[in-house]
Tab-separated table of C-alpha atoms in Angstrom:
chain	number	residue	atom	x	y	z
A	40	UNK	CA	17.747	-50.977	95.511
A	41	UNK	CA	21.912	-50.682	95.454
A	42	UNK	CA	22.576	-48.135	98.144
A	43	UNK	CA	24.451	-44.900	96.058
A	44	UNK	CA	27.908	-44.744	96.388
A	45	UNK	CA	29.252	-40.914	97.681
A	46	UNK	CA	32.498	-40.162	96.913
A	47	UNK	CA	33.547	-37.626	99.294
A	48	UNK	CA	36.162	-35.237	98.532
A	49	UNK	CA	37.923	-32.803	100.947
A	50	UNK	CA	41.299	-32.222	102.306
A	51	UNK	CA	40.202	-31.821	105.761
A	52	UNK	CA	38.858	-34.930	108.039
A	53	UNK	CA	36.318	-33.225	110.017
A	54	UNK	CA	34.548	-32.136	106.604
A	55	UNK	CA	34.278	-35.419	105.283
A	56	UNK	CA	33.080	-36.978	108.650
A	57	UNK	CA	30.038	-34.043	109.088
A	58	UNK	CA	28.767	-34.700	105.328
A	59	UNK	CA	29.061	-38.663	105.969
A	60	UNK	CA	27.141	-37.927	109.192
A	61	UNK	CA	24.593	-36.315	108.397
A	62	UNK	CA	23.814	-37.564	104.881
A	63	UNK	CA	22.672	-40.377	107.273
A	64	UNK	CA	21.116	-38.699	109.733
A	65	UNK	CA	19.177	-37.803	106.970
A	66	UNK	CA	18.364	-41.143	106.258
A	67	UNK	CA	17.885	-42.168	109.523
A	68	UNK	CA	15.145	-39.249	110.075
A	69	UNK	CA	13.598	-40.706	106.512
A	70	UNK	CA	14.102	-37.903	104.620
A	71	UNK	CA	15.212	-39.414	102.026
A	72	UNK	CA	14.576	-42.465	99.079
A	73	UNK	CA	17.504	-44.086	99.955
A	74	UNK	CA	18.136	-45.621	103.349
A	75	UNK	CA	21.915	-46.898	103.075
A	76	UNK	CA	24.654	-45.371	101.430
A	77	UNK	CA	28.041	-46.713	101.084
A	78	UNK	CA	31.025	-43.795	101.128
A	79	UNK	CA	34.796	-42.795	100.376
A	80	UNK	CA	36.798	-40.971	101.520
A	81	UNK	CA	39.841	-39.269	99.190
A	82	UNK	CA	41.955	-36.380	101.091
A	83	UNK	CA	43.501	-35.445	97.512
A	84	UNK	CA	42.906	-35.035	93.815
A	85	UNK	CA	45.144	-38.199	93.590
A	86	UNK	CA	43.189	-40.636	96.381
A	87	UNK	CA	39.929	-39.105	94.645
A	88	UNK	CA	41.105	-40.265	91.311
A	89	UNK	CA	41.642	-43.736	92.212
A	90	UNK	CA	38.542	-44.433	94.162
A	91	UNK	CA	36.367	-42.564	91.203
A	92	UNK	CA	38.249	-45.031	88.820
A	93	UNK	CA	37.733	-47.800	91.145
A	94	UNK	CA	34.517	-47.632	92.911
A	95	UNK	CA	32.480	-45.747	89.674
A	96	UNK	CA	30.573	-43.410	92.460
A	97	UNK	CA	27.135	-42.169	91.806
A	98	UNK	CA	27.365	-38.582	93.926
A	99	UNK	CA	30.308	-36.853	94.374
A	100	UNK	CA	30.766	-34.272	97.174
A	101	UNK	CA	34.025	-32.191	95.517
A	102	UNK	CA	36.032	-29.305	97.410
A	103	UNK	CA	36.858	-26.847	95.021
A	104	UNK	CA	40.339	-25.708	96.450
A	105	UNK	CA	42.750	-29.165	97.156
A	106	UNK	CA	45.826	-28.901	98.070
A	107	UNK	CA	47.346	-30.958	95.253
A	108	UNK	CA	44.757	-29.849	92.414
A	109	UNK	CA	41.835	-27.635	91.388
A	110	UNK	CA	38.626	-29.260	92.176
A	111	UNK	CA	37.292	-27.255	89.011
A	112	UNK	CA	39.704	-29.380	86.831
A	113	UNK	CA	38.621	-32.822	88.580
A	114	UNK	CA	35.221	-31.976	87.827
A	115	UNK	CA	36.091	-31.572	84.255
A	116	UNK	CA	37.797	-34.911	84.105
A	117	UNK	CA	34.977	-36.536	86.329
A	118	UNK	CA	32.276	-35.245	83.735
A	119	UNK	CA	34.740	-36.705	80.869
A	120	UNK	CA	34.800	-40.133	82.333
A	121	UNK	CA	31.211	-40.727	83.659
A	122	UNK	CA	29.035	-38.002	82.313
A	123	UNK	CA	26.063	-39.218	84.356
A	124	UNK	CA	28.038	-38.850	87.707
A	125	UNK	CA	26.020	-36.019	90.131
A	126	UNK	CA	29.086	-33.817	91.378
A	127	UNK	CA	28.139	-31.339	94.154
A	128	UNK	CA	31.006	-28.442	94.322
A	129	UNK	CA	31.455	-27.900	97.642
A	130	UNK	CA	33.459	-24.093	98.610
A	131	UNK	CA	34.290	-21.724	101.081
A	132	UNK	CA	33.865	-19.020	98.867
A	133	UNK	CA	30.861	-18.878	96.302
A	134	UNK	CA	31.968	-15.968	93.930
A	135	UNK	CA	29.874	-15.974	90.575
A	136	UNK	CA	33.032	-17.139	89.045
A	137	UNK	CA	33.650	-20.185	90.581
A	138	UNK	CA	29.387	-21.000	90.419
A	139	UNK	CA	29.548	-19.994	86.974
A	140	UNK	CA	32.282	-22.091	85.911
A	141	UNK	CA	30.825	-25.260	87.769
A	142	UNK	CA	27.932	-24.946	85.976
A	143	UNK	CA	29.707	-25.229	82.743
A	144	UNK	CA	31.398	-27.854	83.729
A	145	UNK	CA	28.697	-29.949	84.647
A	146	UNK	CA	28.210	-29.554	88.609
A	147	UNK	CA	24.522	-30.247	89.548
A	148	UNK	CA	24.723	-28.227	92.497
A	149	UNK	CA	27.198	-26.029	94.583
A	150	UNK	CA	27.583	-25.664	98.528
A	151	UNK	CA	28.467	-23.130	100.387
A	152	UNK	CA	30.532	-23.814	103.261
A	153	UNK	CA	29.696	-23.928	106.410
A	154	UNK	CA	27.944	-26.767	105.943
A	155	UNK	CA	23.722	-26.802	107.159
A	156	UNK	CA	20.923	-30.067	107.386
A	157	UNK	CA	19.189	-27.686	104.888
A	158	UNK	CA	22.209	-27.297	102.361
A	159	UNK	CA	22.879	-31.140	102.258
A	160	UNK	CA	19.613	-32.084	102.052
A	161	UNK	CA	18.708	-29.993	99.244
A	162	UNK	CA	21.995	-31.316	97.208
A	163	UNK	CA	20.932	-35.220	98.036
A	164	UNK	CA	17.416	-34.485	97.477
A	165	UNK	CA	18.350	-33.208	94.021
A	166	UNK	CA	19.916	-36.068	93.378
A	167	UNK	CA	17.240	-38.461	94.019
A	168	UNK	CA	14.558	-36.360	91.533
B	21	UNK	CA	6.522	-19.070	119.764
B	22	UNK	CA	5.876	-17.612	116.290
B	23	UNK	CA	7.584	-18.904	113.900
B	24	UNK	CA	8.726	-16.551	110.891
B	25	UNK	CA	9.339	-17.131	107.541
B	26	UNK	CA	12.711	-15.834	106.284
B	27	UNK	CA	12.712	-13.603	102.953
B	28	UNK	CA	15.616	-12.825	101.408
B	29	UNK	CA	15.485	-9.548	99.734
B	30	UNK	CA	17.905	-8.071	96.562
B	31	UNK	CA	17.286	-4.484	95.257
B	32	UNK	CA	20.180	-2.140	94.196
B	33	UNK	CA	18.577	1.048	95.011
B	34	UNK	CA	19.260	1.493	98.730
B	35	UNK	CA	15.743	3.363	99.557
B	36	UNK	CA	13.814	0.422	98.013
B	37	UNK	CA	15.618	-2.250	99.548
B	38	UNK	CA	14.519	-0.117	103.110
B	39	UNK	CA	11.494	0.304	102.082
B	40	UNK	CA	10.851	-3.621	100.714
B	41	UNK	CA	12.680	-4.388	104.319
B	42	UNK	CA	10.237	-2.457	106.293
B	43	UNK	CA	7.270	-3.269	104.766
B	44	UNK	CA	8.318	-7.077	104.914
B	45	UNK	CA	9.329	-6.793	108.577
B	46	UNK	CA	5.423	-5.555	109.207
B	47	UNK	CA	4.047	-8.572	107.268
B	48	UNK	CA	6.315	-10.677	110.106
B	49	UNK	CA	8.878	-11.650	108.143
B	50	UNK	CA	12.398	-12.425	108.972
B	51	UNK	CA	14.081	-10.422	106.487
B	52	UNK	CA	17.552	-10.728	104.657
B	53	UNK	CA	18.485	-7.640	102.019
B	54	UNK	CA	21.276	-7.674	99.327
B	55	UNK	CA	22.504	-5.557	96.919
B	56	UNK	CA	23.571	-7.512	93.791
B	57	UNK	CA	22.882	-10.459	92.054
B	58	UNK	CA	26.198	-12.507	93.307
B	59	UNK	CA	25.113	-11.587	96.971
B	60	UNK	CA	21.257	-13.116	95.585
B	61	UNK	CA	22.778	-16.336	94.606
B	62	UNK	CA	25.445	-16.788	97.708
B	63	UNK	CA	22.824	-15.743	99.911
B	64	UNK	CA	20.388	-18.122	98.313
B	65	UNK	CA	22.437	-20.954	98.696
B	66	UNK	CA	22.492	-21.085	102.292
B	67	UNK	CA	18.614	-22.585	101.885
B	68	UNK	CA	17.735	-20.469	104.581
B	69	UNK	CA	14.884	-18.344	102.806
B	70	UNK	CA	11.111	-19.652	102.361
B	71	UNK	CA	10.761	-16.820	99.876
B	72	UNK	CA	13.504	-14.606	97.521
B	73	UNK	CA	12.219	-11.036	96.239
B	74	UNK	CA	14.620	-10.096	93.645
B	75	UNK	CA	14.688	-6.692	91.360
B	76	UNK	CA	15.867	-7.426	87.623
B	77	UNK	CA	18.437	-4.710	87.198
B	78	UNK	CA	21.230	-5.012	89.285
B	79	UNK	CA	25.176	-4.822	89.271
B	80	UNK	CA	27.343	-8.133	88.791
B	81	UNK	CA	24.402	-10.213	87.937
B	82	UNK	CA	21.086	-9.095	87.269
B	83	UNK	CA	17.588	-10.581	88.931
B	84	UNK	CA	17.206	-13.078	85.848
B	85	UNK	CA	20.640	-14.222	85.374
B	86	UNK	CA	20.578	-15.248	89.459
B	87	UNK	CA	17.222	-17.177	89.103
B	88	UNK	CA	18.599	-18.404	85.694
B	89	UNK	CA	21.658	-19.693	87.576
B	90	UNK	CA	19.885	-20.260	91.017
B	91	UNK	CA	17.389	-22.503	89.001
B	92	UNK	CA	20.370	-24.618	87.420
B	93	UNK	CA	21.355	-25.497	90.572
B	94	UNK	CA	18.109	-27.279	91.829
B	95	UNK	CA	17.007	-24.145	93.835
B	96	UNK	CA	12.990	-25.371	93.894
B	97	UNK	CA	12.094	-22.585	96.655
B	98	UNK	CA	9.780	-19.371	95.626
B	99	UNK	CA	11.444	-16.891	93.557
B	100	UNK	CA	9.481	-13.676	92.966
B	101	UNK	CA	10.682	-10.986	90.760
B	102	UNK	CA	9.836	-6.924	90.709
B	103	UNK	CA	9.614	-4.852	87.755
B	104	UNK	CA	8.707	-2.164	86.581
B	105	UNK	CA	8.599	-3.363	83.270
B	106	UNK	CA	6.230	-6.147	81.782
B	107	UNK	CA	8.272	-8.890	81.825
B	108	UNK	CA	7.858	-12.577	80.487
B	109	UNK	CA	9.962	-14.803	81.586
B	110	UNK	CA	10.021	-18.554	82.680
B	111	UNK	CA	11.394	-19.701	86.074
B	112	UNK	CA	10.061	-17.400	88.249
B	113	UNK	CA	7.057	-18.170	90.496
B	114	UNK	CA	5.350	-14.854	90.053
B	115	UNK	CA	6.568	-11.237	88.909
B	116	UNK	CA	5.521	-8.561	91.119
B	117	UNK	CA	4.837	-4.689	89.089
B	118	UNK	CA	6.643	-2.322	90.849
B	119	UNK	CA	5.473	-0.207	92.868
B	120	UNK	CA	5.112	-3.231	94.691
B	121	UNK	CA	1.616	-3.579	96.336
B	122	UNK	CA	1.582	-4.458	100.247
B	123	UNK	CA	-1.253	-6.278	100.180
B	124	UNK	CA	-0.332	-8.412	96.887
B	125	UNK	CA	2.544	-9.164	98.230
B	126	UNK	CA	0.935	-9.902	102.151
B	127	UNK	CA	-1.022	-12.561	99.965
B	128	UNK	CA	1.868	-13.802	98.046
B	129	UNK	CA	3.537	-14.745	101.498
B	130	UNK	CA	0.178	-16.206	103.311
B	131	UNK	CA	0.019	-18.646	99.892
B	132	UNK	CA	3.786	-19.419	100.599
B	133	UNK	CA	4.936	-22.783	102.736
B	134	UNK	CA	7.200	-22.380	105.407
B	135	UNK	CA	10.315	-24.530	103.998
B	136	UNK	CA	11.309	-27.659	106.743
B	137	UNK	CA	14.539	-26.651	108.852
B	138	UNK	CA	16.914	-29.545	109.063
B	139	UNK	CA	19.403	-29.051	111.719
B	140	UNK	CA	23.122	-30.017	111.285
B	141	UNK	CA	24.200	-33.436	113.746
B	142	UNK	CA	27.669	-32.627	115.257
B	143	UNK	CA	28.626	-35.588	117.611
B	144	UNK	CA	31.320	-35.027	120.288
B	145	UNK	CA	33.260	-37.188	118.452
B	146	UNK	CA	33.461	-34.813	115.555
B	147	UNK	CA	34.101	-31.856	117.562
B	148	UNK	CA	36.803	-33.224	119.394
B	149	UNK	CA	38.343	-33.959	115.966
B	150	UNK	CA	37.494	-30.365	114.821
B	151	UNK	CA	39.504	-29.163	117.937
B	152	UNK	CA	42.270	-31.037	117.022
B	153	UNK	CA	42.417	-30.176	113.621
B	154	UNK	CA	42.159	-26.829	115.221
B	155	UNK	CA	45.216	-26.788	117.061
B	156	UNK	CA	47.236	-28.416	114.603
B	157	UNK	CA	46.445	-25.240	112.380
B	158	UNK	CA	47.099	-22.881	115.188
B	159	UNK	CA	50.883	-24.550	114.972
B	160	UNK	CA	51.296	-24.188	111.424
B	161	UNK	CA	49.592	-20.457	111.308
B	162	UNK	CA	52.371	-19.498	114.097
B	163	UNK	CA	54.870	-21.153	111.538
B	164	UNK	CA	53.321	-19.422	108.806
B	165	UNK	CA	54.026	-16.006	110.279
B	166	UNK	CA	57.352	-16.770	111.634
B	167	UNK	CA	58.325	-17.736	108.069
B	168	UNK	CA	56.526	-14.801	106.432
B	169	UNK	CA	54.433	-17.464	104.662
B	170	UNK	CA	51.854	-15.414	102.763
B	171	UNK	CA	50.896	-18.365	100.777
B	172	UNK	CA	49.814	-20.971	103.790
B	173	UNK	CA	48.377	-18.451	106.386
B	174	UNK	CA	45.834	-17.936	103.477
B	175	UNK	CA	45.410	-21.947	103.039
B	176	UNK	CA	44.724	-21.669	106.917
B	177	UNK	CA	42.364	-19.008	106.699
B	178	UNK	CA	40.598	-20.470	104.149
B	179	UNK	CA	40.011	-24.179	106.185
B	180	UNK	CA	38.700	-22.317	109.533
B	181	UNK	CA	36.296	-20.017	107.675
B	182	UNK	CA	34.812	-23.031	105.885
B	183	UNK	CA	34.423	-24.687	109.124
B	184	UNK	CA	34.770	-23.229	112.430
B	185	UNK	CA	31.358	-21.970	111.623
B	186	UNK	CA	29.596	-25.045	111.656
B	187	UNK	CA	31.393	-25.616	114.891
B	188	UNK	CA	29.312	-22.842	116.508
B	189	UNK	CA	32.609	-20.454	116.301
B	190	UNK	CA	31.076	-17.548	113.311
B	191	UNK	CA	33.251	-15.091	114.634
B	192	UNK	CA	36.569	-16.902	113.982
B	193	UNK	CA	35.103	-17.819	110.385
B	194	UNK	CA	34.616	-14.296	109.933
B	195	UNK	CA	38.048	-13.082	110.768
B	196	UNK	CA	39.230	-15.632	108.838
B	197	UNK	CA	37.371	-14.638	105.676
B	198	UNK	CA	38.293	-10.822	106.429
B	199	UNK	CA	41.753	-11.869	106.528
B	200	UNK	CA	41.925	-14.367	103.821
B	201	UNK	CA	40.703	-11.869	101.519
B	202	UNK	CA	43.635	-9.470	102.565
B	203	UNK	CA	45.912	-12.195	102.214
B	204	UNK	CA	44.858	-12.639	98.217
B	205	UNK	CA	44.298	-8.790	97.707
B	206	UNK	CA	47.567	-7.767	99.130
B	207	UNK	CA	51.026	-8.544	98.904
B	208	UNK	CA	53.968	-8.876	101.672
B	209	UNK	CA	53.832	-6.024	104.191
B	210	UNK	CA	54.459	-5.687	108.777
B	211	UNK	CA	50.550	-4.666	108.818
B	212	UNK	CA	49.025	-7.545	107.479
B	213	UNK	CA	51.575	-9.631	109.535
B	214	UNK	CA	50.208	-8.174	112.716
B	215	UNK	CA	46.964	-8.718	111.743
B	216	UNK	CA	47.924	-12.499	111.558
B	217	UNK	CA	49.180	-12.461	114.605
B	218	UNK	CA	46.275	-10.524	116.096
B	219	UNK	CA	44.003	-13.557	114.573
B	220	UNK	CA	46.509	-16.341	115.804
B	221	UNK	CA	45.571	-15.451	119.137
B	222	UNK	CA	41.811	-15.495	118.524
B	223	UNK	CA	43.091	-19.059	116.963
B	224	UNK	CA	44.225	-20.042	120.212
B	225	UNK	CA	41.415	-18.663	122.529
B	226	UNK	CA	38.949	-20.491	120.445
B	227	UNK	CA	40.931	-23.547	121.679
B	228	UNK	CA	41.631	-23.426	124.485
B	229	UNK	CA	38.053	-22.245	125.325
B	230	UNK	CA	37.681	-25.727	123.976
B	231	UNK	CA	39.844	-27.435	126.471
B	232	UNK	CA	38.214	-25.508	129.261
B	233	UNK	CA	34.675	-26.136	128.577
């Protein structure tokens, strides 16, 4: 079984590194199908354009607010590309607006920041029905 | 040690939401209450809750629209409606006639799993790169006010609400949401300034509390 690839996209380091971390802690505990993953790491709209293009990712973990772009419109042009690509909106703020309009668009599922071992394992769980 | 399960509770009709929170609280549950359907869904999201009690008619969003919604997202946990209507409608896991009934619902929570609590892995390595990320915003905040930078103290706001939280530091997230929504809701003015400055030294305490410990 190829091990999914997890695009991870978020402006700030320490974000990135606690998703990557405990996506496989959850792994490591068995909680879920998959035992490896292999992940990337984009700071921007740009970087995440170019690894989407380049490594076709299966999950996508997508900050709504980036500095350089709106991760609402990168979702849109995800969904374009690769409509079977699972993007999980990731925010700091859930208003209905921004849940709503994710939806539309094609997100699976939406986080709320702070991040939890409950909210991440729900999102990767859904992923793997 | 008991162990609770957590309910999260939305009625718009303040009496009824003490009410459902007493009588929830005496069945030992670990309750949650909210007022409107966008607090159902944000609250929701957190995957805290083994169970959600939700009234139909609310403000913003009603009790079917959030489970509609909820449900879209992959929420799989118990949703249970109250009405005092019949109502027929697909997604929830049972609809409750209001008056509710204590001891239907007492049954409705015995017959309900406790959901599996995963706890979030932060390494030291991660903190200490948290902290650092920390103080490099504490630089650019103090920049941000010097300048009278409306635009990035709210950027900065809204990184350390998203995740000095999962850092174990809630109450800097929350000044940073309270402020960050000041930031967007108001424009230029010496009050709001001082209130920056006010949270730029929280900012720094939570630092150098940091460096200390």
């Amino acid at each position: 079984m190829r091990p999914p690839r997890i695009l991870l996209v978020d402006d700030v380091d320490y974000s990135r590194q606690l998703l990557r971390n405990n996506i496989m802690a959850l792994a490591d505990a068995k909680l879920l199908k998959y035992q490896n993953f292999n992940f990337f790491n984009a700071g921007t709209a740009a970087d995440a354009n170019i690894l989407f293009r380049l490594h076709q990712p299966d999950i996508i973990f997508l900050d709504i607010e980036l500095p350089d772009h709106s991760g609402l419109e990168l979702l849109a042009q995800f969904k374009q590309e690769k409509p079977a690509c699972f993007v999980v909106m990731v925010s700091g703020a859930s208003t209905l607006d921004n849940v709503t309009q994710s939806i539309k668009m094609g997100a699976a599922t939406f986080i709320v920041k702070p991040f939890s071992g409950d909210k991440i394992l729900a999102a990767i769980r859904l992923f793997e029905k | 040690m008991t162990t609770y399960k957590h309910i999260l509770i939305a009625e718009d009709d303040s009496f009824l939401l003490s009410l459902l929170d007493i009588q929830c609280s005496s069945l030992n549950m670990e309750t949650c209450c909210v007022e409107n359907g966008e607090q159902l869904i944000t609250e929701a999201l957190s995957y805290q809750y083994d169970i959600i009690l939700t009234d139909i008619q609310m403000p913003l969003c009603d009790g079917i629209q959030a489970m509609q919604i909820l449900r879209r997202l992959g929420y799989d946990r118990p949703i249970f409606a109250m009405s005092a209507d019949s109502l027929d409608c697909e997604g929830f896991d049972f609809i409750l006639q209001k008056p509710v009934d204590i001891d239907q619902l007492a049954e409705l929570f015995n017959q309900t799993p406790q959901q599996q609590k995963v706890q979030l892995q932060i390494s030291s390595e991660l903190t200490a790169l948290f902290y650092q990320n920390l103080s490099q915003l504490s630089q650019d905040f103090a920049t941000a006010i010097h300048n009278r930078d409306f635009v990035l103290m709210r950027q900065i706001c809204h990184k350390i609400k998203g995740g000095a939280a999962s850092f174990g530091l809630s109450i800097l997230s929350q000044l940073a949401d309270q402020l960050q929504q000041r930031l967007s809701a108001e424009t230029l003015n010496d009050n709001l300034l001082e209130e920056g400055r006010q949270f730029l030294l929280v900012l720094q305490q939570s630092g150098a509390k940091n460096e200390t410990a």
